[in-house]
Amino acid sequence: MDISRLVSMANQIAAFFEAWPDKDEARKNVAQHLRNFWEPRMRKEIIDFVRNGGDGGLKSLAREAVLLLAAETQSANNAT
Amino acid sequence: MLSITDTDYGTPARRSEKLVSLEIDGRAVTVPAGTSVLRAAALVGIKIPKLCATDSLEPFGSCRLCLVEIKGRAGYPASCTTPVEDGMQVRTQSDKLQMLRRNVMELYISDHPLDCLTCPANGNCELQEMAGVVGLRHVRYGYDGKNHLSAPKDESNPYFVFDPSKCIVCSRCVRACEEIQGTFALTIHGRGFDSVISPGQREAFIDSECVSCGACVQACPTATLIEKSVIEKGQAEHTVVTTCGYCGVGCSFKAEMKGNEVVRMVPNKDGYPNLGHSCVKGRFAWGYATHPDRVTKPLIRERITDPWREVSWDEAIQYAATGLKRVQQKYGRYSIGAIASSRCTNEEAYLVQKLVRAVFGNNNVDTCARVCHSPTGYGLKTAFGTSAGTQDFASVLKADVIMVIGCNPTDGHPVFASMLKRRVREGAKLIVVDPRKIDLVKTPHVEATYHLQLRPGTNVALINAMAHVVVTEGLTNDAFIAERCDLRDYQLWKEFISRPYNSPEAVEPITGVPAHLIRSAARLYACGGNATIYYGLGVTEHSQGSTMVLGMANLAMATGNIGREGVGVNPLRGQNNVQGSCDVGSFPHELTGYRHISDPQVRAAFEREWGVKLDPEPGLRIPNMFDAALDGSFKGLYVQGEDIAQSDPNTQHVTAALRAMEFVIVQDLFLNETAKYAHVFLPGSSFLEKDGTFTNSERRISRVRKVMPPLAGKQDWEITVALANALDFPMKYSHPSEIMDEIARLTPTFAGVSYEKLDRLGSIQWPCNDKAPEGTPVMHVGQFVRGKGKFTITEYVPTSERTSPRYPLILTTGRILTQYNVGTQTRRTPNVIWHAEDLLEIHPHDAEQRGIRDGDWVEVVSRAGSTTLRAKITERVQPGVVYTTFHHPESRANVVTTENSDWATNCPEYKVTAVQVRLLKPLAEHREVGQPSLELTAAK
């Protein structure tokens, strides 16, 4: 899928949660939103993008959330 | 006239805890205080003759037919205007009363045509009936005197005729227009014998302010105002109660039938929520159901460039199933999906999502609610715990302050608008938040106290500023917050909302709304008594649609305006079953009752019921499907009852995605724009041709009843069943009631719903279960569904769709009373007489700068594309903002809208598109030849 579109969507989600005073909570909320509403191929593409060093204007909060999501996904996969 | 099966009690019911006992014709009667003698008599089966009285209108006392004798009182009072009193003894029949009534009738009939046998009201005419009741046998005055018998008919309205020669000037039509509809289009012109009913200033109906709601036609006791369909077809012989298929108000109607043919649709005066009222669409615009454009045979083709080939149902279903299997075998399990319709029934939407989850083996199912109210689902679930409005419509009648945000109820939800206007006429204050001067800002006997005319895209800044005022001026309801809300979340929100940048003064440059107006409106909302919010797509169809829903929920909780009658946060849903299609699991991440697909317990219940393993991951949303199609990973789509090629944003993107798919199935009434890209067309059925249920904006589940056989032979749910069976997944339903039973088994909020109960109660507002066996009109009473109400920080984030020197204007969109969404239905009715084309509203300043005159053809160019429209110069829009409707495909409004969408739900940002508007030349040519045939251009 068009990665620029996914980056844009992730940035929008991050922009909403950026106002949270607790940055850890904000990061978890962004990751949770991606987990709840993004279809797996979308999540995989943005995780691959970040892991491969892609930038594309991704906000730092979004990037942190994607990495958190990646870690959780990895851990879930290992558990199964 | 009333429906052939209606009972008319003469005057409206009164509510009172005090009961009054009296005697009528020797029979003891006990009724609530305030009840009229006429109604009290009718309630025990005593029929007092009447003409000017009807139970939908306040008593008037003009016809002098309902006279009675009351012991101890002089004279012969009109029973319609005489309230009951304890111990009253009433006599309804005597020689004197008979004589008085006959004399009155004699006068009426002396100026009335004697054409009963050929009159269209024959058999359902109150005047005719009363003449019989009073024993009129001759008219002493003759018929040669001055009369109105040669008064010309007004046939200008496409749906009804006004024949003043038959009028008895009872004023029922005038009062219906005032009391029920609230338009005040009719009046009595002249005095004495010269008194005549007049639309406006003696105009033709079509030229007057009449909105063709039909209230006057229903109120008329004669054939003076009568449907053209009744004139053409005669009186009906049976009725079927069903639910309107247009907007989210979900009006109850009696379909008056002759065999399988609809004679007319009459609003059901015993049915909720409309209680006998209607609008021009529901009452009159049903002719599309039998329009010659209906496709009645299944069609297939190999390539979208091939001509269609008519085939049998069996062949079409087999072809569809084979195509879906082929795509999945080639590209994998996740390469196909479906779109359920918010126009179809709950049962049909449920089956589509079941087909996807149980048969396709993925969760790639979505619904057209994606492009309208998906932010409502996200926002209200987050704040309150359930994805639905908090009130029933009748709650507005208990409101003291009504805030209307981003919706235009007089056009989009007319029957609710009539209730709202009635409440404002009774004294409630109105706040309108809208970029345009919608009718509610100022209309006869209704004027908004405040019109906050904000710039499109700045809703969140404005609602935050209102909340800032509430918090910083100490207007919060602290007791409510302490008892009902999560206090940690509240403290975080309070700190956020108190920041100076959220003040009205700080946001004035953003919203364009003077700070003092925001402050005053906030004070009124917080301190004016019961305050309620109604909102529409002007809230949701923004990049911050979900944030705005949360912002309104914050404001309501901060002021304690949740959990009782007269308050609340209420979406006005666009389509008839947006609420229902979402309730029954049409979103890719949720099963029925808004339960996430990742919840193993919920999933397990469905797996037991359906006998398959379900995928735990959310599926693709509609815009994601398009993106995935363009990247080659999504190749097959089953679309039930939605025209995505016309209704979804950035048409070029959508059509490119459809072209990229290998197999598309469209199920619809007509060969719509999407069908151009389809390989199979399965002819669907209209709401008149199917059984099922719709759920309206107030969570009311109402029965849809089949009044005629499906033109193409199958109801929509039967088509999905056939497709599932052809895909080797047996679906064995013999009636939609069995599908509802399955929904009830699997969904706690529907646990008590059944067709038997719906037939018994008429309708049910969910939640309906052991705790609320007959449903729940008002939600969150005493406690929120989620436990504690959740305040959420709602930072204003400007949309990325910005104006620039190249695109200096903001285009926003909406709809008009007589047309409906993309017009698939209403364009195939005489409603086109009122709205034959979409127009671009532009402010005089913006028009002058561009040399545009009223009626000129203009080109509207955005970053996505361009289209052409005729200009309408009006101050309804503010400078810098242009507006259009999207009811006609040739307008191609969605060619210019962009893919910007809500951050949480991907609901498209239809309401904000930066555009330039240019005058097209030469003007004279355009006027002569009609719309210029410009090629669709992509500015990207």
XYZ file of N, CA, C and O in Angstrom, chain B residues 131-222:
368
model
N -72.512 14.197 6.324
C -73.813 14.454 5.708
C -74.744 13.280 5.987
O -75.933 13.460 6.285
N -74.184 12.088 5.929
C -74.978 10.912 6.237
C -75.339 10.844 7.709
O -76.477 10.528 8.076
N -74.373 11.164 8.579
C -74.583 11.065 10.025
C -75.685 12.025 10.492
O -76.530 11.671 11.323
N -75.672 13.237 9.951
C -76.676 14.211 10.428
C -78.001 14.067 9.682
O -78.960 14.780 9.972
N -78.074 13.160 8.718
C -79.337 12.908 8.029
C -79.725 13.993 7.045
O -80.910 14.302 6.881
N -78.715 14.550 6.385
C -79.017 15.602 5.409
C -79.745 14.986 4.206
O -79.240 14.056 3.586
N -80.909 15.554 3.908
C -81.677 14.992 2.801
C -81.934 16.011 1.700
O -82.150 15.658 0.561
N -81.974 17.264 2.046
C -82.098 18.265 1.003
C -81.471 19.570 1.479
O -81.227 19.760 2.667
N -81.186 20.443 0.528
C -80.574 21.736 0.832
C -81.569 22.827 0.443
O -81.879 22.992 -0.742
N -82.065 23.532 1.447
C -83.139 24.488 1.199
C -82.694 25.689 0.368
O -83.490 26.359 -0.246
N -81.386 25.924 0.378
C -80.919 27.173 -0.235
C -80.693 27.045 -1.740
O -80.429 28.033 -2.408
N -80.771 25.813 -2.263
C -80.489 25.637 -3.682
C -79.003 25.814 -3.975
O -78.186 25.996 -3.056
N -78.663 25.764 -5.242
C -77.258 25.846 -5.619
C -76.976 26.983 -6.581
O -75.928 27.052 -7.200
N -77.985 27.864 -6.706
C -77.839 28.905 -7.723
C -77.200 30.174 -7.180
O -76.868 31.082 -7.945
N -77.044 30.250 -5.868
C -76.500 31.476 -5.279
C -74.992 31.575 -5.489
O -74.369 30.775 -6.198
N -74.457 32.568 -4.835
C -73.003 32.780 -4.932
C -72.274 31.555 -4.365
O -72.676 31.049 -3.298
N -71.280 31.083 -5.050
C -70.574 29.888 -4.564
C -69.137 29.874 -5.074
O -68.700 30.781 -5.783
N -68.434 28.809 -4.689
C -67.026 28.660 -5.095
C -66.841 27.487 -6.059
O -65.731 27.003 -6.260
N -67.967 27.029 -6.627
C -67.883 25.773 -7.376
C -67.026 25.851 -8.629
O -66.550 24.828 -9.124
N -66.825 27.027 -9.125
C -66.017 27.121 -10.348
C -64.581 27.565 -10.055
O -63.827 27.894 -10.978
N -64.207 27.565 -8.777
C -62.821 27.955 -8.440
C -61.833 27.012 -9.130
O -62.022 25.791 -9.101
N -60.812 27.559 -9.761
C -59.901 26.686 -10.532
C -59.028 25.823 -9.624
O -58.638 26.238 -8.530
N -58.716 24.633 -10.114
C -57.825 23.732 -9.371
C -56.387 24.207 -9.491
O -55.992 24.761 -10.516
N -55.612 23.932 -8.457
C -54.159 24.154 -8.506
C -53.507 22.772 -8.579
O -53.514 22.014 -7.601
N -53.010 22.437 -9.732
C -52.381 21.122 -9.926
C -50.869 21.252 -10.035
O -50.193 20.362 -10.554
N -50.339 22.365 -9.530
C -48.911 22.650 -9.740
C -47.998 21.706 -8.967
O -46.891 21.405 -9.405
N -48.449 21.248 -7.800
C -47.603 20.319 -7.045
C -47.595 18.957 -7.732
O -48.644 18.497 -8.183
N -46.431 18.326 -7.832
C -46.404 17.047 -8.568
C -47.161 15.926 -7.875
O -47.472 14.918 -8.510
N -47.451 16.092 -6.594
C -48.011 14.954 -5.858
C -49.462 15.128 -5.410
O -50.113 14.153 -5.090
N -49.921 16.360 -5.290
C -51.308 16.520 -4.831
C -51.977 17.679 -5.556
O -51.325 18.555 -6.119
N -53.300 17.623 -5.521
C -54.115 18.646 -6.185
C -54.819 19.466 -5.110
O -55.232 18.928 -4.080
N -54.935 20.745 -5.352
C -55.720 21.620 -4.474
C -56.945 22.062 -5.265
O -56.837 22.803 -6.242
N -58.105 21.579 -4.842
C -59.356 21.887 -5.535
C -60.226 22.728 -4.602
O -60.974 22.196 -3.780
N -60.126 24.060 -4.701
C -60.838 24.922 -3.747
C -62.351 24.829 -3.862
O -63.059 25.244 -2.939
N -62.850 24.247 -4.963
C -64.310 24.133 -5.067
C -64.864 23.169 -4.022
O -66.034 23.207 -3.685
N -64.019 22.296 -3.520
C -64.473 21.315 -2.529
C -64.146 21.740 -1.096
O -64.383 20.999 -0.150
N -63.564 22.931 -0.945
C -63.049 23.348 0.364
C -64.170 23.853 1.272
O -65.040 24.605 0.836
N -64.140 23.450 2.522
C -65.113 23.937 3.507
C -64.467 24.924 4.478
O -65.057 25.284 5.493
N -63.229 25.331 4.208
C -62.494 26.327 5.000
C -62.513 25.967 6.491
O -62.780 26.808 7.353
N -62.212 24.721 6.777
C -62.162 24.270 8.175
C -60.842 24.631 8.818
O -60.669 24.473 10.025
N -59.866 25.045 7.998
C -58.538 25.467 8.462
C -57.665 24.314 8.940
O -56.600 24.545 9.527
N -58.091 23.088 8.739
C -57.234 21.984 9.183
C -55.897 22.016 8.453
O -54.850 21.756 9.053
N -55.908 22.350 7.180
C -54.649 22.389 6.421
C -53.739 23.509 6.932
O -52.526 23.317 7.089
N -54.348 24.660 7.198
C -53.555 25.795 7.678
C -52.945 25.460 9.038
O -51.748 25.698 9.284
N -53.755 24.864 9.879
C -53.258 24.529 11.226
C -52.213 23.418 11.171
O -51.258 23.407 11.942
N -52.398 22.470 10.261
C -51.398 21.398 10.128
C -50.057 21.969 9.696
O -48.993 21.574 10.200
N -50.100 22.923 8.774
C -48.854 23.529 8.298
C -48.151 24.278 9.430
O -46.929 24.297 9.511
N -48.971 24.873 10.315
C -48.385 25.627 11.426
C -47.965 24.703 12.570
O -46.820 24.705 13.006
N -48.916 23.924 13.058
C -48.683 23.176 14.301
C -47.786 21.957 14.089
O -46.941 21.653 14.929
N -48.003 21.254 12.984
C -47.274 19.994 12.789
C -45.972 20.236 12.036
O -44.904 19.858 12.485
N -46.070 20.876 10.885
C -44.877 21.054 10.060
C -44.072 22.278 10.489
O -42.849 22.292 10.437
N -44.770 23.348 10.902
C -44.052 24.550 11.339
C -43.509 25.386 10.204
O -42.550 26.135 10.380
N -44.133 25.298 9.024
C -43.658 26.097 7.884
C -44.475 27.369 7.687
O -43.983 28.359 7.164
N -45.722 27.367 8.086
C -46.599 28.546 7.975
C -46.742 28.996 6.518
O -46.742 30.178 6.221
N -46.857 28.013 5.627
C -46.975 28.343 4.198
C -48.406 28.657 3.792
O -48.632 29.261 2.754
N -49.378 28.217 4.592
C -50.788 28.387 4.211
C -51.455 29.426 5.102
O -51.081 29.608 6.258
N -52.454 30.052 4.552
C -53.214 31.019 5.342
C -54.640 31.062 4.814
O -54.953 30.479 3.771
N -55.518 31.744 5.560
C -56.864 32.022 5.059
C -56.828 33.420 4.475
O -56.531 34.388 5.178
N -57.129 33.523 3.219
C -57.149 34.829 2.561
C -58.600 35.305 2.463
O -59.484 34.538 2.105
N -58.825 36.569 2.765
C -60.165 37.129 2.656
C -60.985 36.901 3.918
O -60.523 36.253 4.874
N -62.190 37.433 3.923
C -63.038 37.318 5.102
C -64.428 36.868 4.686
O -64.839 37.009 3.540
N -65.141 36.327 5.680
C -66.514 35.927 5.437
C -66.622 34.938 4.290
O -65.830 33.990 4.183
N -67.570 35.179 3.407
C -67.793 34.254 2.298
C -66.590 34.177 1.365
O -66.369 33.176 0.695
N -65.809 35.247 1.350
C -64.652 35.268 0.450
C -63.433 34.540 1.014
O -62.378 34.513 0.382
N -63.563 33.995 2.202
C -62.421 33.294 2.809
C -62.010 32.094 1.954
O -62.848 31.241 1.635
N -60.750 32.055 1.595
C -60.237 30.905 0.838
C -58.871 30.519 1.390
O -58.133 31.353 1.916
N -58.553 29.240 1.241
C -57.217 28.769 1.631
C -56.223 29.262 0.589
O -56.464 29.139 -0.614
N -55.102 29.796 1.085
C -54.139 30.373 0.154
C -52.720 29.959 0.517
O -52.257 30.218 1.624
N -52.010 29.320 -0.413
C -50.573 29.129 -0.192
C -49.880 30.487 -0.366
O -50.015 31.113 -1.426
N -49.155 30.929 0.648
C -48.458 32.222 0.570
C -49.411 33.350 0.236
O -50.538 33.413 0.736
N -48.965 34.221 -0.621
C -49.791 35.365 -1.029
C -50.593 34.998 -2.280
O -50.351 35.507 -3.365
N -51.523 34.094 -2.112
C -52.368 33.610 -3.220
C -51.510 33.090 -4.389
O -51.781 33.363 -5.556
N -50.478 32.355 -4.012
C -49.595 31.781 -5.030
C -50.045 30.363 -5.346
O -50.858 29.781 -4.612
N -49.496 29.822 -6.401
C -49.667 28.391 -6.643
C -48.845 27.640 -5.596
O -47.837 28.161 -5.103
N -49.264 26.425 -5.277
C -48.519 25.651 -4.274
C -47.040 25.558 -4.639
O -46.165 25.712 -3.797
N -46.770 25.315 -5.906
C -45.387 25.080 -6.321
C -44.526 26.333 -6.144
O -43.312 26.246 -5.980
N -45.153 27.500 -6.178
C -44.386 28.742 -6.048
C -44.332 29.249 -4.611
O -43.665 30.243 -4.333
N -45.073 28.599 -3.736
C -45.164 29.083 -2.350
C -44.032 28.508 -1.504
O -43.161 27.791 -2.003
N -44.091 28.773 -0.207
C -43.079 28.211 0.702
C -43.400 26.780 1.114
O -42.683 26.201 1.944
N -44.462 26.233 0.569
C -44.859 24.855 0.885
C -43.680 23.907 0.664
O -42.994 23.985 -0.350
N -43.461 22.997 1.625
C -42.371 22.029 1.502
C -42.897 20.630 1.155
O -42.166 19.649 1.226
N -44.178 20.564 0.809
C -44.784 19.310 0.334
C -44.623 18.166 1.336
O -44.423 17.022 0.946
N -44.761 18.479 2.616
C -44.662 17.422 3.630
C -45.910 16.547 3.634
O -45.892 15.433 4.138
N -47.013 17.102 3.118
C -48.256 16.337 3.057
C -49.119 16.464 4.293
O -50.195 15.854 4.351
N -48.703 17.258 5.277
C -49.515 17.383 6.497
C -50.890 17.949 6.174
O -51.905 17.535 6.754
N -50.936 18.899 5.243
C -52.225 19.502 4.881
C -53.104 18.480 4.167
O -54.324 18.435 4.383
N -52.485 17.670 3.323
C -53.247 16.666 2.576
C -53.856 15.659 3.551
O -55.010 15.254 3.431
N -53.047 15.285 4.532
C -53.538 14.322 5.515
C -54.643 14.919 6.385
O -55.569 14.230 6.796
N -54.536 16.214 6.660
C -55.513 16.848 7.550
C -56.831 17.144 6.844
O -57.874 17.270 7.490
N -56.814 17.275 5.538
C -58.010 17.694 4.804
C -59.130 16.658 4.953
O -58.924 15.482 4.666
N -60.328 17.095 5.343
C -61.425 16.139 5.518
C -62.195 15.856 4.231
O -63.121 15.047 4.237
N -61.850 16.545 3.155
C -62.558 16.369 1.888
C -61.533 16.043 0.792
O -60.381 15.731 1.092
